Coordinates of C-alpha atoms in Angstrom, one line a residue:
Chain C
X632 CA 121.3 143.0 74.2
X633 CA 120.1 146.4 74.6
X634 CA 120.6 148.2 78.1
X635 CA 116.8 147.9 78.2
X636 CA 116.8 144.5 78.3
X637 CA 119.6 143.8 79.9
X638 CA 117.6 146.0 82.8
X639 CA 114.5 143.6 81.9
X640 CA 116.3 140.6 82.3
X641 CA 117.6 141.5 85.6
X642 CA 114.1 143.1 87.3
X643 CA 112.3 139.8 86.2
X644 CA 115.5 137.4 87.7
X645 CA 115.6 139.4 91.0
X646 CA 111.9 138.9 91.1
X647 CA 112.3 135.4 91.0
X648 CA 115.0 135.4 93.3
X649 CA 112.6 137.2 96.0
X650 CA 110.0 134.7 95.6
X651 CA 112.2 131.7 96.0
X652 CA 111.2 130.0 92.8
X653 CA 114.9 130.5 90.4
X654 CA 116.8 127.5 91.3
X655 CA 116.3 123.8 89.5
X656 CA 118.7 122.1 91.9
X657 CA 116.7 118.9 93.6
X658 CA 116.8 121.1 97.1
X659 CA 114.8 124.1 94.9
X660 CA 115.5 126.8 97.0
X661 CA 119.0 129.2 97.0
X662 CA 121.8 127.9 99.2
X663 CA 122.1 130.5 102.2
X664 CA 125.8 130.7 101.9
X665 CA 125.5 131.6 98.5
X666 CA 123.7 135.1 99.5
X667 CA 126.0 137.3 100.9
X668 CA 128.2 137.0 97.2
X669 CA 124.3 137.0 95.0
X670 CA 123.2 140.5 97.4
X671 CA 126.7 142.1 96.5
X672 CA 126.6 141.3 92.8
X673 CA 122.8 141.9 92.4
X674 CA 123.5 145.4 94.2
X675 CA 125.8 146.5 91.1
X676 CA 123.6 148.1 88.0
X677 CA 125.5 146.1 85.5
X678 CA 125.5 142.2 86.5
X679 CA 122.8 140.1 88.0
X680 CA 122.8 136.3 89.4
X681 CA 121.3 133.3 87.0
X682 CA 122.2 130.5 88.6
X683 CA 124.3 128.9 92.0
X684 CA 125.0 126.5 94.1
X685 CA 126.8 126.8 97.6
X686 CA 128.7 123.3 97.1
X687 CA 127.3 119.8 97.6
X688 CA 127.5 116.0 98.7
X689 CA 125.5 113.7 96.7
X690 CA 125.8 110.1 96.7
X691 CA 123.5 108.4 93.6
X692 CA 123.0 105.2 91.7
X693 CA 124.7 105.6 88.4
X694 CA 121.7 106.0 85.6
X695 CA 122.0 102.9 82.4
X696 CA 125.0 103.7 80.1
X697 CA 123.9 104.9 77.0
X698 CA 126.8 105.0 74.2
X699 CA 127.2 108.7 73.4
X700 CA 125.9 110.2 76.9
X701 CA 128.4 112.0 78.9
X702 CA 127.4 113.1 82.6
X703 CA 126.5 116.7 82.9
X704 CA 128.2 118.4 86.0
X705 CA 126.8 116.4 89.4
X706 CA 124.8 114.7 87.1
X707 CA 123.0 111.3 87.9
X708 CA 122.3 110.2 84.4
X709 CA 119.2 109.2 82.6
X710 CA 117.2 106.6 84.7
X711 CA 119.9 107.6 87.7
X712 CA 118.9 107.5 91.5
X713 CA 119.4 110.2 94.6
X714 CA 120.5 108.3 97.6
X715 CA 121.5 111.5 99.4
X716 CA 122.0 115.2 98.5
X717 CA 122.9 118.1 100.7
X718 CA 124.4 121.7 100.9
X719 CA 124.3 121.5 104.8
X720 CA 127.6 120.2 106.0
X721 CA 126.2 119.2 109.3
X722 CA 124.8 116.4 107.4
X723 CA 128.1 115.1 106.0
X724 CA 128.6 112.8 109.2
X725 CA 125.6 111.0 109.5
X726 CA 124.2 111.1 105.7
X727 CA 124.0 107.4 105.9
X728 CA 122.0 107.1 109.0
X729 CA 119.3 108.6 106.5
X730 CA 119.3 106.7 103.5
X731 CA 115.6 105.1 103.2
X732 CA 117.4 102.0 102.5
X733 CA 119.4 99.6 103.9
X734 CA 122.9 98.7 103.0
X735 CA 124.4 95.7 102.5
X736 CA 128.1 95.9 103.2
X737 CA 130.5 93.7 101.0
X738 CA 134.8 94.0 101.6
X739 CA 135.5 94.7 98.4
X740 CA 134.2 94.6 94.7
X741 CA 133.8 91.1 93.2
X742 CA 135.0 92.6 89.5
X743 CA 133.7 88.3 88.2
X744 CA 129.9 90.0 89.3
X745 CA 130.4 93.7 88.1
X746 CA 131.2 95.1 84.1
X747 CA 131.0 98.1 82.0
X748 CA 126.7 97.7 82.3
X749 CA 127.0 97.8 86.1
X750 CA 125.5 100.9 88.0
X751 CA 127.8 101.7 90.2
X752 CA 127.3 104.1 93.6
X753 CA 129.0 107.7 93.4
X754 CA 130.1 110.1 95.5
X755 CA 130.6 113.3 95.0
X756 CA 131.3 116.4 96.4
X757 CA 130.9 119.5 94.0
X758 CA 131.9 123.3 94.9
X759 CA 130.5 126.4 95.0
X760 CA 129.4 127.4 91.4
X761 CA 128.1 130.9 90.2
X762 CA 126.8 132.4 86.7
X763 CA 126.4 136.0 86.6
X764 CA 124.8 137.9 83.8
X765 CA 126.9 141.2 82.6
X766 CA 125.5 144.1 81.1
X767 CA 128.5 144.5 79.0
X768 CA 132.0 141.9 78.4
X769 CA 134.1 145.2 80.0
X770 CA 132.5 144.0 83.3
X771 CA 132.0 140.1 82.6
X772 CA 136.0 140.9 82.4
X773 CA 136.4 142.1 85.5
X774 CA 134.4 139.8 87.8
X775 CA 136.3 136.9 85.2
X776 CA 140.0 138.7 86.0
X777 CA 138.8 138.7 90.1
X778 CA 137.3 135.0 90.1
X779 CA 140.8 134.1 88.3
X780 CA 143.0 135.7 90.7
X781 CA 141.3 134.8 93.7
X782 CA 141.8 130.7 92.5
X783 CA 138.9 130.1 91.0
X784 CA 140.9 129.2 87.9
X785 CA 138.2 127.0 85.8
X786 CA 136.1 130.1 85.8
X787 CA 135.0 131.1 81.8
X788 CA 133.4 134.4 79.8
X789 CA 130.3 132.4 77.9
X790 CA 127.7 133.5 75.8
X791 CA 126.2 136.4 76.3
X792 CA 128.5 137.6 78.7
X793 CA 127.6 135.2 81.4
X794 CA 130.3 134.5 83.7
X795 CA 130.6 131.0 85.1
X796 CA 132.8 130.7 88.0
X797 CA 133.7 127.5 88.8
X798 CA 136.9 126.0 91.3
X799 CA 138.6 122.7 91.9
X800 CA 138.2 121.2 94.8
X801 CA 136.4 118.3 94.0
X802 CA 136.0 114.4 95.2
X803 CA 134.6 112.1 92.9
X804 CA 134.9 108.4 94.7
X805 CA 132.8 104.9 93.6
X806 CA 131.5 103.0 96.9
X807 CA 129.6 100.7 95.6
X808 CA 126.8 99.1 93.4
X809 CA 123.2 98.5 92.4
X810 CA 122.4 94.5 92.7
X811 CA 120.6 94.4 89.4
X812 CA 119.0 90.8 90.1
X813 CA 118.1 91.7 94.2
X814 CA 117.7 95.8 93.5
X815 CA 120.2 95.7 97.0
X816 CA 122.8 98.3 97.6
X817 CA 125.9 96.7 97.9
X818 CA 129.2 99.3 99.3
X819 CA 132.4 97.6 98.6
X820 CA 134.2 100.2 100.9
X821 CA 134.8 99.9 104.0
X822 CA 132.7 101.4 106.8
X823 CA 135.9 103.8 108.2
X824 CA 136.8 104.3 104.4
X825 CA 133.1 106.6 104.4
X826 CA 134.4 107.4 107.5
X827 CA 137.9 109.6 105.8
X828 CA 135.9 110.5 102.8
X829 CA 133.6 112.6 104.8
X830 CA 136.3 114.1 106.4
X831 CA 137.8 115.3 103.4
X832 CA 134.0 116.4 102.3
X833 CA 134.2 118.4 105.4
X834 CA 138.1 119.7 104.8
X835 CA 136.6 120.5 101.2
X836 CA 133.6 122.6 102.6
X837 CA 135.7 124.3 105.0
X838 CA 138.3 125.4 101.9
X839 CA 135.3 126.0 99.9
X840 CA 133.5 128.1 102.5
X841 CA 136.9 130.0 103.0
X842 CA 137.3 131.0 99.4
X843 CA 133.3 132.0 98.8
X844 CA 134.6 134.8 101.8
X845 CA 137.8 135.4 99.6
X846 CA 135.7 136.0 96.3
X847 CA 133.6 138.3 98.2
X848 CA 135.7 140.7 99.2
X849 CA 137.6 140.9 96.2
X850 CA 134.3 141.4 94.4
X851 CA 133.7 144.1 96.5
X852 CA 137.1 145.6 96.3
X853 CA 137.9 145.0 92.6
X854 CA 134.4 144.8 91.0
X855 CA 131.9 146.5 93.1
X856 CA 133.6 149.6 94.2
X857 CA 135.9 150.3 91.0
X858 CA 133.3 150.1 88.9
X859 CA 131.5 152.7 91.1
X860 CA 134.0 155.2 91.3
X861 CA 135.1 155.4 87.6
X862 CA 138.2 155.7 88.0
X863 CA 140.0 155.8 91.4
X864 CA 141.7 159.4 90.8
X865 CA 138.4 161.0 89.4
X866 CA 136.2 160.9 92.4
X867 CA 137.1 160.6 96.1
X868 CA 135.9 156.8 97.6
X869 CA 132.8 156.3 99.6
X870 CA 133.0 156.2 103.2
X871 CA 132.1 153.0 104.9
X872 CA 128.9 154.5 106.3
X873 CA 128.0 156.2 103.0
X874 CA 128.1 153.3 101.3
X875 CA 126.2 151.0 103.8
X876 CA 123.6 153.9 103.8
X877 CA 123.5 154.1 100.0
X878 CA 122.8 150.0 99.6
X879 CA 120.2 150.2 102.2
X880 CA 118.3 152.8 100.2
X881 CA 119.1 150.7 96.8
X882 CA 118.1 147.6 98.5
X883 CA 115.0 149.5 99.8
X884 CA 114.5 150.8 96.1
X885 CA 114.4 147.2 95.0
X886 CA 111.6 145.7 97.1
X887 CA 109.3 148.7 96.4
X888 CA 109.9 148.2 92.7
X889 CA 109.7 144.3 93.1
X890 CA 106.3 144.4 95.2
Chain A
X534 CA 146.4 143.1 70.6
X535 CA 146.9 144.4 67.1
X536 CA 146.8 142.0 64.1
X537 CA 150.4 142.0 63.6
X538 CA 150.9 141.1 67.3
X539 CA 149.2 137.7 67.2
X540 CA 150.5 136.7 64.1
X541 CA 154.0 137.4 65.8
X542 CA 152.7 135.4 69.0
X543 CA 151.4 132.5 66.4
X544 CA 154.1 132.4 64.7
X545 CA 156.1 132.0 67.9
X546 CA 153.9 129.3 69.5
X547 CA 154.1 127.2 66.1
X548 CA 157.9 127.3 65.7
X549 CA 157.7 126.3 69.6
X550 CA 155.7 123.6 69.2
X551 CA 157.4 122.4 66.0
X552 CA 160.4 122.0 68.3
X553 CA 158.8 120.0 71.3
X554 CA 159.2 122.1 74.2
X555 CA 156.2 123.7 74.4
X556 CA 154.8 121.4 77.2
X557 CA 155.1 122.4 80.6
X558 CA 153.7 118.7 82.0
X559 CA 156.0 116.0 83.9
X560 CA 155.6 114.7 80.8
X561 CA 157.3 117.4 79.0
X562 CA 156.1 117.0 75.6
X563 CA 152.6 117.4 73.4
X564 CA 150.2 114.4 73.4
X565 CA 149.9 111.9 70.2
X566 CA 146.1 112.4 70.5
X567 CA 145.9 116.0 70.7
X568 CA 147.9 116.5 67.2
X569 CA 145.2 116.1 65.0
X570 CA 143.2 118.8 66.7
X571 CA 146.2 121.3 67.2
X572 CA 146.7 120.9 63.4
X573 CA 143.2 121.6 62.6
X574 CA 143.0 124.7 64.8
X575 CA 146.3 125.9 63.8
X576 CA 145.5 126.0 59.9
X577 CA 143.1 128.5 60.7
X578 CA 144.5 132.2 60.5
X579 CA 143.1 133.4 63.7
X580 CA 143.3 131.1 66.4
X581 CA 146.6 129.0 67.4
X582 CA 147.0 126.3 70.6
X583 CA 148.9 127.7 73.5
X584 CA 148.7 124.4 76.1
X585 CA 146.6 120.7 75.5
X586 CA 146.9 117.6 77.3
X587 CA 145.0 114.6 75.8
X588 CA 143.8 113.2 79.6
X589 CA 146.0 111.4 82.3
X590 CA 145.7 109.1 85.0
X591 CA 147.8 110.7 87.9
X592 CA 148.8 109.2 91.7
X593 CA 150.4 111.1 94.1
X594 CA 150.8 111.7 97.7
X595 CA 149.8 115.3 98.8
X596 CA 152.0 117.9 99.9
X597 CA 151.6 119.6 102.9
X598 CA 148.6 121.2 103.4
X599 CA 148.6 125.3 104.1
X600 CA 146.2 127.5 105.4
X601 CA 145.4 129.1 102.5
X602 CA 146.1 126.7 99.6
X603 CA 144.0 125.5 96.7
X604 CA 145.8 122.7 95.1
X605 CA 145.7 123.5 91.0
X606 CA 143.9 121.8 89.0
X607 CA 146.0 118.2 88.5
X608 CA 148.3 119.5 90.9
X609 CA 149.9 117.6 94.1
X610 CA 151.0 120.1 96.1
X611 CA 153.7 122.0 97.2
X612 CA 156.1 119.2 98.6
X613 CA 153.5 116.7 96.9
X614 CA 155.3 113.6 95.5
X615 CA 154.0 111.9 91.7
X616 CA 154.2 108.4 92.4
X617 CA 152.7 107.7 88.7
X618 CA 151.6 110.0 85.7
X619 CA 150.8 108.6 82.4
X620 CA 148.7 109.8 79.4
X621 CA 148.7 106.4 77.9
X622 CA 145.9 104.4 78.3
X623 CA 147.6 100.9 77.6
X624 CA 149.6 101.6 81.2
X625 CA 146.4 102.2 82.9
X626 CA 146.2 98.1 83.8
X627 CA 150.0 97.7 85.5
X628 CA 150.7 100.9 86.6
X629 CA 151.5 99.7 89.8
X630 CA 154.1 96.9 89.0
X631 CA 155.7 100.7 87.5
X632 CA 155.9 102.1 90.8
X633 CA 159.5 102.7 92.1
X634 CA 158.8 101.9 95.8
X635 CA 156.6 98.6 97.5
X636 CA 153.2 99.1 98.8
X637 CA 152.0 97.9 102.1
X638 CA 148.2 97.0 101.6
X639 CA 146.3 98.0 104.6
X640 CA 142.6 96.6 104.6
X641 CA 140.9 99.9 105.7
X642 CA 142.0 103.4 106.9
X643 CA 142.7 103.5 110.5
X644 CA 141.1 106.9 111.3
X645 CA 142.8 106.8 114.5
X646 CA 145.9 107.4 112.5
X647 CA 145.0 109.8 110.2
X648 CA 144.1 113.3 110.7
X649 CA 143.7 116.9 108.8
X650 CA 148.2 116.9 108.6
X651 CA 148.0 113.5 107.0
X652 CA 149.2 113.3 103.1
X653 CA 147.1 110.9 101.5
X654 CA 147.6 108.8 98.3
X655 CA 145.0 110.1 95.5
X656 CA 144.2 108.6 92.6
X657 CA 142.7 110.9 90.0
X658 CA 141.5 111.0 85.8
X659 CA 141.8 114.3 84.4
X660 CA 140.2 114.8 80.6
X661 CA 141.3 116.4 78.1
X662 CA 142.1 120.0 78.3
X663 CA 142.8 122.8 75.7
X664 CA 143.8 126.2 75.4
X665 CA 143.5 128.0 72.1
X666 CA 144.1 132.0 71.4
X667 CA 142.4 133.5 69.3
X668 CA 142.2 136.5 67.1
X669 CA 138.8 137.9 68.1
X670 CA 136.0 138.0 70.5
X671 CA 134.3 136.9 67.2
X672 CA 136.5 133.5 66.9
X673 CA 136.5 133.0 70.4
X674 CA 132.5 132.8 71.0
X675 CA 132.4 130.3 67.5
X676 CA 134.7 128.3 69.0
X677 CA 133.3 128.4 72.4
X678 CA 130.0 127.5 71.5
X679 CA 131.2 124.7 69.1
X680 CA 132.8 123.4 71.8
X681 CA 129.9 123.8 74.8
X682 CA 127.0 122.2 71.9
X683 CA 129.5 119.2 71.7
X684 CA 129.8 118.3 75.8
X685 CA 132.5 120.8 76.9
X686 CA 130.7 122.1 79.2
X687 CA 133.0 123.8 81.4
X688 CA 134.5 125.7 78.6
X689 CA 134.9 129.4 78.8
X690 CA 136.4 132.5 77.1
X691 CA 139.2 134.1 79.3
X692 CA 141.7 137.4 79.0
X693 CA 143.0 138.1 75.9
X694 CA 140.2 136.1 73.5
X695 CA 142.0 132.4 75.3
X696 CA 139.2 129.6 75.2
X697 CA 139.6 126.8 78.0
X698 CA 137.8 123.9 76.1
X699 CA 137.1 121.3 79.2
X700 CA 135.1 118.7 80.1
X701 CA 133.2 117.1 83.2
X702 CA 134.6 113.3 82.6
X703 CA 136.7 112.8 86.2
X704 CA 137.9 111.0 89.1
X705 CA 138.9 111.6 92.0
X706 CA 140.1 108.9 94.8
X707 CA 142.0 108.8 97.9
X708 CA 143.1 105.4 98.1
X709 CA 146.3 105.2 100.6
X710 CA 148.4 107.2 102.8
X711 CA 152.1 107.9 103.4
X712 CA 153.5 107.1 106.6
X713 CA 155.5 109.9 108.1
X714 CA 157.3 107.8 110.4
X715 CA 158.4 104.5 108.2
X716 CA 157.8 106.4 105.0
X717 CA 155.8 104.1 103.7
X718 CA 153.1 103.9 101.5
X719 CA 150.3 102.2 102.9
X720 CA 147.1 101.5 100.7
X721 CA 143.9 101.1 102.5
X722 CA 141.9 100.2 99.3
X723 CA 141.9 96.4 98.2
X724 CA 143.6 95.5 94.7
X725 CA 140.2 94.8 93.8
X726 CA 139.1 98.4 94.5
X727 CA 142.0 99.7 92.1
X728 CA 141.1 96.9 89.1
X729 CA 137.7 98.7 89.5
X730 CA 139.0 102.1 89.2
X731 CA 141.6 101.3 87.0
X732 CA 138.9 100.3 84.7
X733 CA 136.6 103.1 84.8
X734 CA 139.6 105.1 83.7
X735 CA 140.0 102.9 80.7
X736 CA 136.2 103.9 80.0
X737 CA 136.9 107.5 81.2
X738 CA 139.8 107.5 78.2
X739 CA 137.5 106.0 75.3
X740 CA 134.5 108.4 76.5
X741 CA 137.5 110.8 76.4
X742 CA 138.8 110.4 73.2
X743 CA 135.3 110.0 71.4
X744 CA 134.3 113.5 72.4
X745 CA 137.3 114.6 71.1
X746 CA 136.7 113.1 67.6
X747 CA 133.9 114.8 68.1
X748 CA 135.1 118.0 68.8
X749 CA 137.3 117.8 65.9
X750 CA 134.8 117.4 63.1
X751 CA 132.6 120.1 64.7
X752 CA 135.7 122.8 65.1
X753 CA 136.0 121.2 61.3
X754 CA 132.3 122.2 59.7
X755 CA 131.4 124.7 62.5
X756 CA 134.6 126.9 63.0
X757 CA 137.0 126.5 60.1
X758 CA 135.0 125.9 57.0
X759 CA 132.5 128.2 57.9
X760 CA 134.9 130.9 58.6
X761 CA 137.1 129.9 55.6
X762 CA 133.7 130.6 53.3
X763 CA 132.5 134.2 55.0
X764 CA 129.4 133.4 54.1
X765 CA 127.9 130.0 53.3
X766 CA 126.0 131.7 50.9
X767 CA 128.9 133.8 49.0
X768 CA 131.5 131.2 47.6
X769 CA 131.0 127.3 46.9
X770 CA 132.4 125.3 49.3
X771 CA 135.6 123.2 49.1
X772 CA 135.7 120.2 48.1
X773 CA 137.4 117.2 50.2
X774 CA 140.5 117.3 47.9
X775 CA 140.6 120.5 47.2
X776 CA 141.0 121.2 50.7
X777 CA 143.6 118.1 51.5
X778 CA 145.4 119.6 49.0
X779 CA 145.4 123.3 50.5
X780 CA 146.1 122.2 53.8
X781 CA 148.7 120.3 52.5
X782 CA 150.6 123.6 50.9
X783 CA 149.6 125.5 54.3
X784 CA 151.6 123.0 55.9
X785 CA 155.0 123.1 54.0
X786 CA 154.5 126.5 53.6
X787 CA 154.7 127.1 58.1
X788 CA 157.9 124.1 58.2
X789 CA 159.7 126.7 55.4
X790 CA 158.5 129.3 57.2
X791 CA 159.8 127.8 60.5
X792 CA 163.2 126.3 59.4

């Protein structure tokens, strides 16, 4: 890709961005945690943001089995079913409370009643994930060496230099199933057992949440403000104030050239 | 790193290998079902395999938790404890009748007695998982997106041209606790919860292992034969004996080499 349309590329994203319209998650809008990381990256000439999530509960009806699908990441499958996503871990505690329908509580799974065809009720939680678009792989490199050593180890350089960075702290837990004969929920879980696996969701947003700040300031450190100096014995370092300066008038620049 | 240099490396890994200590898994040595597409990738001049696992089925008990840890991907922890680890599916059925110590069941988790300190019991499927260096950018991207067009979707290219083939197919459970005080390890999941679990790992591992059959013959037509001919246009391809044959000499020629 040309510098031109690398430039393009990013101009018509950050446009997007602006007017709220980029992201294809269910909620459709850009997680707020995820800003603060999206404005630092977008702020350097040579990467933009395509796509990101700030981390995520979702609980879903399994979609039918089909023999050579496998589940895209926090996928439902074909012919799946939302019972309850969110990004907003104030609703980890009560997400059952708002489930439009009811649930029929069993003590355990009856295996006689349930088989490979069964659609079975997942929960999941899913962290923060991030693809960034680099002008060149020399930079993909370095935001890809600074996810890495910050712990975001299943991070990768993909096509077209597009960084994916990706952690794992993950839960992944089966708590029920679909009646196919009554179209009832049925949990085979235990009532306290939603009880610990929402406080581990909350453990896992809290580490998740602490990491995002992590990746931040290494961005800023390693990616953002190498990058801008050439080389740290060339040119002396932006002060603090020069720099917050500088970003307002960029970020300034931006909206003019956007509206 | 110069041409000479990874040949050196290869050449290194391969005797490694050959010898049965590359693996760096409790398990200590290199899965049955990753061989055929080790051997595959290895007869190809410019990429070799530096790490594989096929897929496991772990259960551990956590280690303590620290401020600032990320447990590793598959890992339990510093001060974690494996309680089972297998990458063979036929011990997915009694793998608790292999445990060393009794279980107490519990019916449900008493969340008066658990807390953020407590080490829980998980229960988690890993896929499989595959590192391969290779020569060039070039060789990394084909095998990259051979391996993202077949399911891999969490693949990436890292430092040094090292593609991370992965894939989403997981599980992740806490199903028990250990008692600091008795020691004990307490379940608070029925056995009827873990014959459910138990056998969506045993789908997990054929969904598993059919993706990487799949894999195989892609990295086969996409990434080797294409590679081997420059040019689908300039030579005549191979024929199936003719390339059994080939491979065959490869292969005597690297033991020679390696004795």
């Amino acid at each position: 890709m040309s510098q031109n349309a690398f430039d393009q590329k990013k101009q018509h994203i950050l446009s997007e961005i602006q007017s709220d319209s980029l992201d294809l998650s269910p909620k459709g809008t850009i997680d707020e945690l995820c800003w603060p990381i999206m404005n630092l990256i977008n702020s350097h000439a040579d990467m933009v943001t395509t796509s990101s999530c700030s981390g995520r509960l979702s609980v879903f009806v399994e979609g039918q089995k089909l023999h050579n699908e496998v589940l895209k990441s926090g996928g439902k499958g074909e012919g799946g079913k939302w019972l309850f996503v969110s990004h907003n871990q104030n609703e980890v505690r009560n997400w059952i409370q708002r489930l439009s329908e009811p649930i029929h509580w069993v003590s355990e799974p009856d295996n006689s009643q349930l088989d490979p065809t069964s659609r079975l009720i997942l929960y999941k939680f899913e962290p923060f994930i991030l693809h960034v678009k680099c002008r060149s792989f020399h930079i993909a490199s370095q935001l890809f060496n600074t996810a890495m050593s910050c712990g975001f180890r299943e991070s990768g350089i993909g096509s077209n230099n597009i960084v994916a960075v990706r952690i794992n702290i993950k839960l992944d837990v089966p708590i029920g199933y679909l009646d196919q004969e009554t179209r009832e929920l049925r949990f085979f879980v235990s009532p306290a057992y939603i009880k610990l696996i929402d406080e581990m969701t909350l453990a896992k947003y809290n580490e998740n949440a602490r990491k995002m700040q992590e990746l931040l300031k290494k961005i800023d450190s390693q990616v953002i403000t190498i990058s801008e100096q050439g080389s740290v014995d060339k040119q002396p370092a932006e002060s603090k104030e020069e720099r917050r300066q500088r970003k307002r008038r960029e970020g300034l620049l931006r909206q003019q050239q956007a509206s």
